[in-house]
Short mmCIF file of C-alpha atoms and ligand atoms in Angstrom, two decimals:
data_model
loop_
_atom_site.label_atom_id
_atom_site.label_comp_id
_atom_site.label_asym_id
_atom_site.label_seq_id
_atom_site.Cartn_x
_atom_site.Cartn_y
_atom_site.Cartn_z
CA UNK C 1 -7.65 -21.15 9.86
CA UNK C 2 -11.43 -19.92 10.26
CA UNK C 3 -12.95 -16.81 11.88
CA UNK C 4 -16.59 -16.15 12.68
CA UNK C 5 -17.49 -12.50 13.20
CA UNK C 6 -20.93 -12.87 15.24
CA UNK C 7 -23.90 -10.45 15.40
CA UNK C 8 -22.19 -7.35 13.73
CA UNK C 9 -24.02 -4.90 11.78
CA UNK C 10 -22.53 -5.13 8.18
CA UNK C 11 -22.41 -1.79 6.31
CA UNK C 12 -21.21 -1.91 2.67
CA UNK C 13 -21.54 1.01 0.06
CA UNK C 14 -25.21 -0.59 -0.52
CA UNK C 15 -26.21 -2.64 2.72
CA UNK C 16 -26.73 -2.38 6.30
CA UNK C 17 -27.64 -5.38 8.04
CA UNK C 18 -27.08 -7.68 10.80
CA UNK C 19 -25.59 -11.00 10.10
CA UNK C 20 -22.43 -13.25 10.64
CA UNK C 21 -19.55 -13.62 8.62
CA UNK C 22 -17.61 -17.00 8.35
CA UNK C 23 -13.85 -16.63 6.96
CA UNK C 24 -11.98 -19.54 6.00
CA UNK C 25 -8.17 -18.91 5.19
CA UNK C 26 -8.23 -15.49 3.42
CA UNK C 27 -11.77 -15.21 2.00
CA UNK C 28 -15.16 -14.69 3.47
CA UNK C 29 -17.16 -17.90 2.60
CA UNK C 30 -20.54 -17.27 4.23
CA UNK C 31 -22.65 -14.59 5.41
CA UNK C 32 -25.92 -15.54 7.07
CA UNK C 33 -28.17 -14.84 10.06
CA UNK C 34 -27.24 -17.13 13.24
CA UNK C 35 -24.66 -18.99 11.04
CA UNK C 36 -24.01 -22.29 12.61
CA UNK C 37 -20.42 -23.20 11.78
CA UNK C 38 -17.30 -24.28 13.91
CA UNK C 39 -14.67 -21.57 13.63
CA UNK C 40 -11.00 -21.61 15.25
CA UNK C 41 -12.00 -18.07 16.47
CA UNK C 42 -15.10 -16.39 17.14
CA UNK C 43 -15.32 -12.63 17.63
CA UNK C 44 -18.44 -11.11 18.99
CA UNK C 45 -19.36 -7.87 17.20
CA UNK C 46 -22.46 -7.01 18.82
CA UNK C 47 -23.23 -3.38 18.78
CA UNK C 48 -20.20 -2.43 16.53
CA UNK C 49 -20.31 -1.86 12.74
CA UNK C 50 -18.32 -4.31 10.34
CA UNK C 51 -17.13 -2.64 7.57
CA UNK C 52 -14.79 -3.32 4.41
CA UNK C 53 -11.30 -2.35 5.25
CA UNK C 54 -10.15 1.08 4.46
CA UNK C 55 -8.30 1.23 0.77
CA UNK C 56 -5.95 4.47 1.05
CA UNK C 57 -5.08 4.87 -2.79
CA UNK C 58 -2.88 7.60 -1.96
CA UNK C 59 0.46 7.27 0.26
CA UNK C 60 4.11 7.79 0.05
CA UNK C 61 6.04 5.52 1.83
CA UNK C 62 9.77 5.25 1.97
CA UNK C 63 9.85 8.25 -0.56
CA UNK C 64 13.02 10.42 -1.40
CA UNK C 65 11.34 13.96 -1.57
CA UNK C 66 12.78 17.51 -0.64
CA UNK C 67 16.13 16.40 -0.10
CA UNK C 68 15.14 13.88 2.47
CA UNK C 69 12.63 10.60 2.67
CA UNK C 70 9.32 10.28 3.91
CA UNK C 71 9.44 9.01 7.78
CA UNK C 72 7.29 6.29 7.37
CA UNK C 73 8.70 3.24 5.55
CA UNK C 74 6.41 0.17 4.37
CA UNK C 75 6.43 -1.35 7.89
CA UNK C 76 5.86 1.51 10.38
CA UNK C 77 3.45 3.23 7.55
CA UNK C 78 1.35 -0.14 7.05
CA UNK C 79 1.13 -0.82 10.64
CA UNK C 80 -0.25 2.80 11.44
CA UNK C 81 -2.67 2.31 8.57
CA UNK C 82 -3.99 -1.05 9.98
CA UNK C 83 -4.34 0.86 13.49
CA UNK C 84 -6.48 3.10 11.73
CA UNK C 85 -8.92 0.55 9.76
CA UNK C 86 -7.01 0.45 6.60
CA UNK C 87 -6.43 -2.95 5.07
CA UNK C 88 -4.73 -1.89 1.60
CA UNK C 89 -2.60 1.18 0.19
CA UNK C 90 -1.88 2.24 -2.99
CA UNK C 91 1.61 3.67 -2.96
CA UNK C 92 3.50 5.55 -5.61
CA UNK C 93 6.39 4.00 -7.33
CA UNK C 94 8.66 6.74 -9.02
CA UNK C 95 10.49 6.53 -12.21
CA UNK C 96 13.45 8.63 -11.96
CA UNK C 97 14.15 10.60 -15.34
CA UNK C 98 15.61 8.56 -18.00
CA UNK C 99 15.23 5.36 -16.10
CA UNK C 100 12.76 2.33 -17.25
CA UNK C 101 9.51 2.29 -15.24
CA UNK C 102 10.20 -1.62 -14.94
CA UNK C 103 13.48 -1.09 -13.04
CA UNK C 104 11.60 1.70 -10.88
CA UNK C 105 8.90 -0.50 -10.08
CA UNK C 106 11.44 -3.44 -9.02
CA UNK C 107 13.12 -0.77 -6.55
CA UNK C 108 9.61 -0.22 -5.08
CA UNK C 109 9.11 -3.92 -4.78
CA UNK C 110 12.51 -4.12 -2.80
CA UNK C 111 11.44 -1.45 -0.82
CA UNK C 112 7.87 -3.05 0.45
CA UNK C 113 8.23 -6.59 -0.17
CA UNK C 114 8.26 -8.78 3.19
CA UNK C 115 7.69 -5.46 5.42
CA UNK C 116 4.14 -4.79 5.27
CA UNK C 117 1.14 -5.26 7.74
CA UNK C 118 -1.41 -4.72 4.87
CA UNK C 119 -1.71 -5.48 1.41
CA UNK C 120 -0.61 -3.07 -0.91
CA UNK C 121 -0.22 -2.12 -4.73
CA UNK C 122 1.53 0.63 -6.65
CA UNK C 123 0.92 3.60 -9.09
CA UNK C 124 3.79 4.73 -11.34
CA UNK C 125 5.08 8.11 -11.08
CA UNK C 126 5.97 8.63 -14.71
CA UNK C 127 8.65 11.52 -14.98
CA UNK C 128 9.65 11.00 -18.63
CA UNK C 129 7.82 8.81 -21.39
CA UNK C 130 9.64 8.90 -24.87
CA UNK C 131 7.95 6.90 -27.73
CA UNK C 132 10.84 4.04 -27.09
CA UNK C 133 9.59 3.52 -23.55
CA UNK C 134 5.73 3.49 -24.54
CA UNK C 135 5.74 -0.53 -24.36
CA UNK C 136 6.58 -0.66 -20.97
CA UNK C 137 3.17 0.86 -19.90
CA UNK C 138 1.61 -2.30 -21.20
CA UNK C 139 4.14 -4.41 -19.51
CA UNK C 140 3.35 -2.65 -16.22
CA UNK C 141 -0.42 -3.08 -16.83
CA UNK C 142 0.74 -6.87 -16.92
CA UNK C 143 2.59 -6.48 -13.68
CA UNK C 144 -0.69 -5.10 -11.85
CA UNK C 145 0.20 -1.15 -12.25
CA UNK C 146 -2.72 -0.09 -13.86
CA UNK C 147 -2.68 3.74 -12.83
CA UNK C 148 0.09 6.42 -13.30
CA UNK C 149 0.56 9.54 -11.67
CA UNK C 150 1.60 12.46 -13.75
CA UNK C 151 2.70 16.08 -12.31
CA UNK C 152 1.82 19.43 -13.80
CA UNK C 153 3.75 20.67 -10.70
CA UNK C 154 7.13 20.79 -9.22
CA UNK C 155 9.36 21.60 -12.54
CA UNK C 156 12.53 20.25 -12.41
CA UNK C 157 11.44 17.49 -10.05
CA UNK C 158 8.17 15.27 -11.33
CA UNK C 159 6.65 17.79 -13.66
CA UNK C 160 6.04 16.57 -17.29
CA UNK C 161 5.38 18.77 -19.87
CA UNK C 162 1.88 18.68 -22.06
CA UNK C 163 3.24 16.58 -24.77
CA UNK C 164 4.68 14.04 -22.41
CA UNK C 165 1.29 14.20 -20.53
CA UNK C 166 -0.55 13.61 -23.71
CA UNK C 167 1.61 10.70 -24.95
CA UNK C 168 1.61 8.87 -21.65
CA UNK C 169 -2.44 9.32 -21.76
CA UNK C 170 -2.84 8.26 -24.96
CA UNK C 171 -1.31 4.92 -24.61
CA UNK C 172 -2.92 4.53 -21.03
CA UNK C 173 -6.40 5.10 -22.67
CA UNK C 174 -5.46 2.41 -25.17
CA UNK C 175 -4.35 0.02 -22.67
CA UNK C 176 -7.25 0.20 -20.44
CA UNK C 177 -5.45 1.81 -17.67
CA UNK C 178 -6.29 5.05 -15.47
CA UNK C 179 -4.07 8.19 -15.23
CA UNK C 180 -4.00 10.13 -11.94
CA UNK C 181 -2.91 13.77 -12.11
CA UNK C 182 -1.25 16.29 -9.68
CA UNK C 183 -3.09 19.50 -11.33
CA UNK C 184 -1.49 22.50 -10.62
CA UNK C 185 0.17 24.86 -12.68
CA UNK C 186 3.73 24.67 -11.60
CA UNK C 187 5.42 26.81 -13.88
CA UNK C 188 3.40 29.92 -13.02
CA UNK C 189 3.56 28.94 -9.28
CA UNK C 190 7.49 28.77 -9.59
CA UNK C 191 7.42 32.09 -10.84
CA UNK C 192 5.01 33.42 -8.08
CA UNK C 193 7.36 31.89 -5.39
CA UNK C 194 10.42 33.41 -7.02
CA UNK C 195 9.10 36.88 -6.70
CA UNK C 196 8.09 35.95 -3.10
CA UNK C 197 11.59 35.10 -1.96
CA UNK C 198 13.00 37.89 -3.45
CA UNK C 199 10.84 40.12 -1.70
CA UNK C 200 11.79 38.37 1.52
CA UNK C 201 8.68 36.22 2.04
CA UNK C 202 10.03 32.92 3.51
CA UNK C 203 7.67 32.10 6.39
CA UNK C 204 5.93 29.09 5.98
CA UNK C 205 2.51 30.60 5.41
CA UNK C 206 3.95 31.81 1.75
CA UNK C 207 3.63 28.18 0.68
CA UNK C 208 0.16 28.65 0.54
CA UNK C 209 0.15 32.47 -0.41
CA UNK C 210 2.00 31.61 -3.42
CA UNK C 211 -0.34 29.01 -4.77
CA UNK C 212 -3.48 30.40 -5.99
CA UNK C 213 -6.27 27.94 -6.35
CA UNK C 214 -6.78 29.24 -9.48
CA UNK C 215 -3.86 27.37 -10.55
CA UNK C 216 -5.10 24.45 -9.05
CA UNK C 217 -8.44 25.12 -11.42
CA UNK C 218 -6.32 25.81 -14.40
CA UNK C 219 -4.47 22.44 -13.85
CA UNK C 220 -7.62 20.47 -13.35
CA UNK C 221 -9.16 22.02 -16.63
CA UNK C 222 -6.10 21.35 -18.69
CA UNK C 223 -5.42 17.54 -17.44
CA UNK C 224 -9.37 16.95 -18.11
CA UNK C 225 -9.04 18.58 -21.54
CA UNK C 226 -6.06 16.71 -22.63
CA UNK C 227 -7.51 13.33 -20.88
CA UNK C 228 -10.56 13.89 -22.94
CA UNK C 229 -8.92 14.16 -26.25
CA UNK C 230 -6.35 11.20 -25.33
CA UNK C 231 -9.49 9.23 -24.52
CA UNK C 232 -8.54 7.96 -21.15
CA UNK C 233 -10.11 8.32 -17.65
CA UNK C 234 -8.43 10.89 -15.38
CA UNK C 235 -8.32 10.86 -11.72
CA UNK C 236 -7.60 14.24 -10.02
CA UNK C 237 -5.45 13.31 -6.82
CA UNK C 238 -5.51 15.32 -3.61
CA UNK C 239 -8.25 18.06 -4.97
CA UNK C 240 -8.30 20.92 -2.16
CA UNK C 241 -10.29 23.68 -3.39
CA UNK C 242 -13.81 24.81 -4.90
CA UNK C 243 -12.15 26.40 -7.80
CA UNK C 244 -10.76 22.93 -8.62
CA UNK C 245 -13.68 20.97 -7.89
CA UNK C 246 -15.86 23.06 -10.18
CA UNK C 247 -13.84 22.25 -13.24
CA UNK C 248 -14.61 18.46 -12.26
CA UNK C 249 -18.08 19.30 -12.04
CA UNK C 250 -18.22 21.00 -15.46
CA UNK C 251 -16.51 18.20 -17.11
CA UNK C 252 -18.50 15.36 -15.42
CA UNK C 253 -21.83 17.42 -16.34
CA UNK C 254 -20.38 16.98 -20.05
CA UNK C 255 -20.32 13.08 -19.53
CA UNK C 256 -16.15 13.24 -19.22
CA UNK C 257 -14.68 10.11 -17.46
CA UNK C 258 -13.14 12.49 -14.69
CA UNK C 259 -12.49 11.53 -11.23
CA UNK C 260 -11.36 13.09 -8.15
CA UNK C 261 -10.23 12.23 -4.83
CA UNK C 262 -9.76 15.13 -1.54
CA UNK C 263 -8.17 14.37 1.68
CA UNK C 264 -8.80 14.88 5.39
CA UNK C 265 -6.37 17.62 5.36
CA UNK C 266 -8.53 19.62 3.08
CA UNK C 267 -11.58 18.73 4.78
CA UNK C 268 -10.57 19.59 8.42
CA UNK C 269 -7.66 22.03 8.19
CA UNK C 270 -7.40 25.31 6.48
CA UNK C 271 -4.99 28.35 5.69
CA UNK C 272 -5.16 29.31 9.31
CA UNK C 273 -2.77 26.72 10.30
CA UNK C 274 0.23 28.36 8.45
CA UNK C 275 0.06 31.40 10.86
CA UNK C 276 0.85 29.25 13.68
CA UNK C 277 4.15 30.78 15.47
CA UNK C 278 7.30 29.68 16.27
CA UNK C 279 7.80 27.76 12.51
CA UNK C 280 5.10 25.41 13.55
CA UNK C 281 3.07 26.41 10.10
CA UNK C 282 5.56 24.04 8.42
CA UNK C 283 4.05 21.15 9.82
CA UNK C 284 1.22 21.86 7.32
CA UNK C 285 3.47 22.53 4.26
CA UNK C 286 1.97 20.14 1.60
CA UNK C 287 1.01 20.65 -2.18
CA UNK C 288 -1.85 21.60 -2.94
CA UNK C 289 -1.47 24.02 0.13
CA UNK C 290 -4.52 24.16 2.94
CA UNK C 291 -7.09 26.48 1.63
CA UNK C 292 -9.50 29.03 3.06
CA UNK C 293 -12.05 27.33 5.60
CA UNK C 294 -15.05 28.10 3.16
CA UNK C 295 -13.87 25.60 0.66
CA UNK C 296 -14.33 22.81 3.22
CA UNK C 297 -18.27 22.94 2.75
CA UNK C 298 -17.69 22.71 -1.21
CA UNK C 299 -15.82 19.84 -0.86
CA UNK C 300 -18.33 17.97 1.66
CA UNK C 301 -20.93 18.94 -1.21
CA UNK C 302 -18.75 17.39 -3.96
CA UNK C 303 -18.34 13.89 -1.60
CA UNK C 304 -21.84 14.15 -0.98
CA UNK C 305 -23.08 14.29 -4.43
CA UNK C 306 -20.49 12.15 -6.46
CA UNK C 307 -18.07 14.53 -8.01
CA UNK C 308 -15.31 13.60 -5.36
CA UNK C 309 -15.18 9.61 -5.57
CA UNK C 310 -12.72 9.04 -2.59
CA UNK C 311 -11.05 10.33 0.39
CA UNK C 312 -7.25 9.46 0.22
CA UNK C 313 -4.62 10.75 3.01
CA UNK C 314 -1.45 11.86 0.58
CA UNK C 315 0.47 10.14 3.57
CA UNK C 316 3.84 11.99 3.04
CA UNK C 317 5.43 12.22 6.61
CA UNK C 318 8.46 14.35 7.60
CA UNK C 319 9.34 14.90 11.14
CA UNK C 320 8.94 18.47 12.47
CA UNK C 321 12.54 18.14 14.14
CA UNK C 322 15.52 17.49 11.32
CA UNK C 323 13.16 17.33 8.62
CA UNK C 324 10.54 20.33 8.21
CA UNK C 325 13.45 22.14 9.94
CA UNK C 326 15.55 22.24 6.75
CA UNK C 327 12.97 24.84 5.63
CA UNK C 328 13.50 27.06 8.56
CA UNK C 329 15.23 30.03 6.38
CA UNK C 330 12.90 29.53 3.58
CA UNK C 331 9.45 27.92 2.91
CA UNK C 332 10.79 26.64 -0.54
CA UNK C 333 13.10 24.02 1.35
CA UNK C 334 10.40 22.51 3.70
CA UNK C 335 9.80 19.16 2.49
CA UNK C 336 6.25 18.92 1.20
CA UNK C 337 4.11 16.43 2.74
CA UNK C 338 2.05 15.57 5.94
CA UNK C 339 1.13 12.40 7.70
CA UNK C 340 -2.67 11.24 7.97
CA UNK C 341 -2.57 7.60 6.85
CA UNK C 342 -3.84 6.44 10.44
CA UNK C 343 -6.69 8.73 11.27
CA UNK C 344 -8.68 8.83 7.84
CA UNK C 345 -11.29 6.50 8.64
CA UNK C 346 -11.70 7.89 12.25
CA UNK C 347 -11.71 11.64 10.88
CA UNK C 348 -14.04 11.07 8.01
CA UNK C 349 -16.47 9.05 10.23
CA UNK C 350 -16.20 11.79 12.93
CA UNK C 351 -16.85 14.65 10.33
CA UNK C 352 -19.00 12.72 8.01
CA UNK C 353 -21.25 10.38 9.58
CA UNK C 354 -21.39 11.73 13.50
CA UNK C 355 -21.78 15.37 12.11
CA UNK C 356 -24.50 14.25 9.38
CA UNK C 357 -22.74 15.14 6.32
CA UNK C 358 -22.70 11.70 4.62
CA UNK C 359 -24.63 8.61 5.15
CA UNK C 360 -23.04 5.38 6.81
CA UNK C 361 -23.03 3.76 3.29
CA UNK C 362 -21.18 6.79 1.52
CA UNK C 363 -18.97 6.55 4.47
CA UNK C 364 -17.77 3.14 3.13
CA UNK C 365 -17.97 4.04 -0.50
CA UNK C 366 -15.36 7.04 0.08
CA UNK C 367 -13.05 5.08 2.16
CA UNK C 368 -13.07 1.92 0.71
CA UNK C 369 -15.34 0.90 -2.39
CA UNK C 370 -14.90 3.54 -4.98
CA UNK C 371 -11.12 3.26 -4.53
CA UNK C 372 -11.49 -0.60 -5.01
CA UNK C 373 -13.59 0.39 -8.12
CA UNK C 374 -11.69 2.69 -9.79
CA UNK C 375 -8.03 1.07 -9.03
CA UNK C 376 -8.99 -2.37 -10.42
CA UNK C 377 -9.22 -4.04 -6.84
CA UNK C 378 -13.23 -4.72 -6.88
CA UNK C 379 -14.73 -7.07 -5.81
CA UNK C 380 -11.55 -8.69 -4.04
CA UNK C 381 -11.43 -5.81 -2.01
CA UNK C 382 -13.55 -2.87 -1.23
CA UNK C 383 -16.81 -4.48 0.05
CA UNK C 384 -17.83 -7.61 2.34
CA UNK C 385 -19.14 -10.50 -0.06
CA UNK C 386 -18.74 -14.28 -0.30
CA UNK C 387 -15.62 -14.56 -2.10
CA UNK C 388 -14.09 -11.29 -1.16
CA UNK C 389 -10.71 -11.07 0.48
CA UNK C 390 -11.76 -11.05 4.50
CA UNK C 391 -10.24 -7.26 4.72
CA UNK C 392 -12.76 -6.29 7.57
CA UNK C 393 -13.03 -3.66 10.44
CA UNK C 394 -14.90 -3.97 13.40
CA UNK C 395 -15.48 -0.33 14.10
CA UNK C 396 -16.91 0.94 17.30
CA UNK C 397 -19.19 3.92 16.38
CA UNK C 398 -19.47 5.17 19.75
CA UNK C 399 -15.79 5.19 21.06
CA UNK C 400 -14.15 8.39 21.41
CA UNK C 401 -10.57 9.05 21.55
CA UNK C 402 -8.28 12.36 21.29
CA UNK C 403 -5.98 12.34 18.53
CA UNK C 404 -2.69 12.88 19.72
CA UNK C 405 0.99 11.65 19.29
CA UNK C 406 0.86 10.69 23.23
CA UNK C 407 -2.24 8.45 22.34
CA UNK C 408 -0.86 4.91 21.16
CA UNK C 409 -4.75 4.39 19.70
CA UNK C 410 -4.45 7.11 17.37
CA UNK C 411 -0.86 7.81 16.53
CA UNK C 412 1.76 4.91 15.55
CA UNK C 413 3.15 6.63 12.45
CA UNK C 414 6.82 7.23 12.91
CA UNK C 415 6.58 10.95 12.57
CA UNK C 416 6.79 13.61 15.83
CA UNK C 417 3.67 15.23 15.30
CA UNK C 418 0.13 15.11 14.20
CA UNK C 419 -1.72 17.63 12.02
CA UNK C 420 -4.75 16.70 13.94
CA UNK C 421 -3.13 17.14 17.72
CA UNK C 422 -6.01 17.57 20.18
CA UNK C 423 -8.86 16.70 18.17
CA UNK C 424 -11.61 14.52 19.37
CA UNK C 425 -13.05 11.78 17.28
CA UNK C 426 -15.99 9.48 17.59
CA UNK C 427 -15.55 6.16 15.94
CA UNK C 428 -12.48 4.24 16.06
CA UNK C 429 -11.45 0.99 14.38
CA UNK C 430 -11.00 -1.61 17.07
CA UNK C 431 -10.18 -4.86 15.46
CA UNK C 432 -8.85 -5.14 11.93
CA UNK C 433 -8.40 -8.31 9.89
CA UNK C 434 -6.24 -8.35 7.02
CA UNK C 435 -7.01 -11.32 4.59
CA UNK C 436 -8.46 -13.23 7.05
CA UNK C 437 -5.79 -12.69 9.86
CA UNK C 438 -6.51 -10.34 12.56
CA UNK C 439 -3.73 -7.82 12.69
CA UNK C 440 -5.29 -5.44 15.19
CA UNK C 441 -6.94 -6.65 18.43
CA UNK C 442 -8.82 -4.28 20.54
CA UNK C 443 -6.63 -1.56 19.36
CA UNK C 444 -3.42 -3.59 19.75
CA UNK C 445 -1.24 -4.45 16.94
CA UNK C 446 -1.17 -8.39 16.78
CA UNK C 447 0.10 -8.95 13.35
CA UNK C 448 3.57 -9.41 12.02
CA UNK C 449 5.83 -7.69 9.59
CA UNK C 450 5.24 -9.10 6.07
CA UNK C 451 1.92 -10.23 6.73
CA UNK C 452 0.71 -8.09 3.68
CA UNK C 453 1.25 -8.83 0.28
CA UNK C 454 1.47 -7.05 -3.24
CA UNK C 455 -1.81 -7.00 -5.14
CA UNK C 456 -1.82 -7.12 -8.72
CA UNK C 457 -4.68 -4.91 -9.82
CA UNK C 458 -6.98 -5.20 -12.82
CA UNK C 459 -7.49 -2.60 -15.87
CA UNK C 460 -9.88 0.34 -15.15
CA UNK C 461 -13.61 -0.44 -15.26
CA UNK C 462 -15.07 2.69 -13.85
CA UNK C 463 -17.61 3.19 -11.05
CA UNK C 464 -20.45 1.74 -12.82
O1 URP D 501 2.97 17.82 -0.20
C1 URP D 501 2.71 16.93 -0.99
N1 URP D 501 1.58 16.32 -1.18
N2 URP D 501 3.55 15.58 -1.05
C2 URP D 501 3.64 14.35 -1.48
C3 URP D 501 3.87 14.66 -2.93
C4 URP D 501 2.43 14.81 -3.84
O2 URP D 501 2.40 15.73 -4.54
O3 URP D 501 1.62 13.96 -3.89
ZN1 ZN D 502 0.72 15.20 -5.87
ZN1 ZN D 503 0.98 12.67 -3.00
#
């Protein structure tokens, strides 16, 4: 099978030029002006942008959490991701307390294998790490799991103490891997939550009001300090506030290997969404919580100047009916998480490039290239180059669509609401090629369950 993409404007993190791309089987084999090659399929990308497939380094598919399971599994979630121009997700396998991380990995392989529309990889959520188990971390790296997520939040669920953090971090550093951190002081937050509930403050908005940004900043500061001593690079996931960003900024200006991602929800949504009537605020219950709107400009500044390296979704959907409903009588029982894997590229293009906050190259860097570099996928993924996987999006920069659960161009996630309902975006992923195969053609899914493969990731090499 060969494929020729003609006349497109190729944008990578550093390039911007018009050329043709020739793909043989799964790989880009030629790029040039006016290529004269015979191809089985020819796509005319005139007037369109040709960009590397998006990489979403933070999704939770088929994830048991909050007494239920996230509504998208590896089939529906990756199909929706493909619709939105994402060709690789890095999901989170979860070690149950006391369980071997290798057994946990097997469980997640079983959930995903043969089901996905696009390629996928795993981080490992570590919930305990005794000395006797440390050897598993090297084995995981050999299996292509080269990053771990540790939690300072959710005591009694995923939370680990600082000793465990340090132990796991030191080993991760020795092995050349990366630690991802959910950085919020969950112990203090739980005390604030307890008092709020005692006082009868149970509506969804109290989810946010019990989680001060200072406790996120404290977590970020502590995570980076411990990582520095453990000599491991650290990546703060779903950073939501200026207070937290400031800590990343201070550390980086001291030369510490600290990186961070933010998510569209923190760039486009804010605290006021919790005040929606009829329990609708529950749709936005996620952790960290949505912040005061003024934080958004600071996050954009962090993206523009590099203290925030990537934009992930933290896609963790729960249906409003039946799942979010579990917390009708108290916000503490609302499953934490929200959908978004499908809308990331359009939202960031619209809010970033169209609204002149970031350049086209930066758009690619934040939605694909930096995630590939940080998580051991580059240059196989995250760019358009000879020898790279043919993960390519033909992106219409002018087309406008309104995000809605009723619009099949924008909503294929298996969840009964959209956090961006009614938002018009300019910039749509029209054709999506995953390892050389067209899986989305003119916004229609034409792929098959199982097209995607597990990708073994390499060790941490930084953003150089
Ligand atoms: O609310 C969220 N973010 N749910 C997913 C779990 C996590 O902390 O990433
Ligand atoms: Zn988290
Ligand atoms: Zn998450």
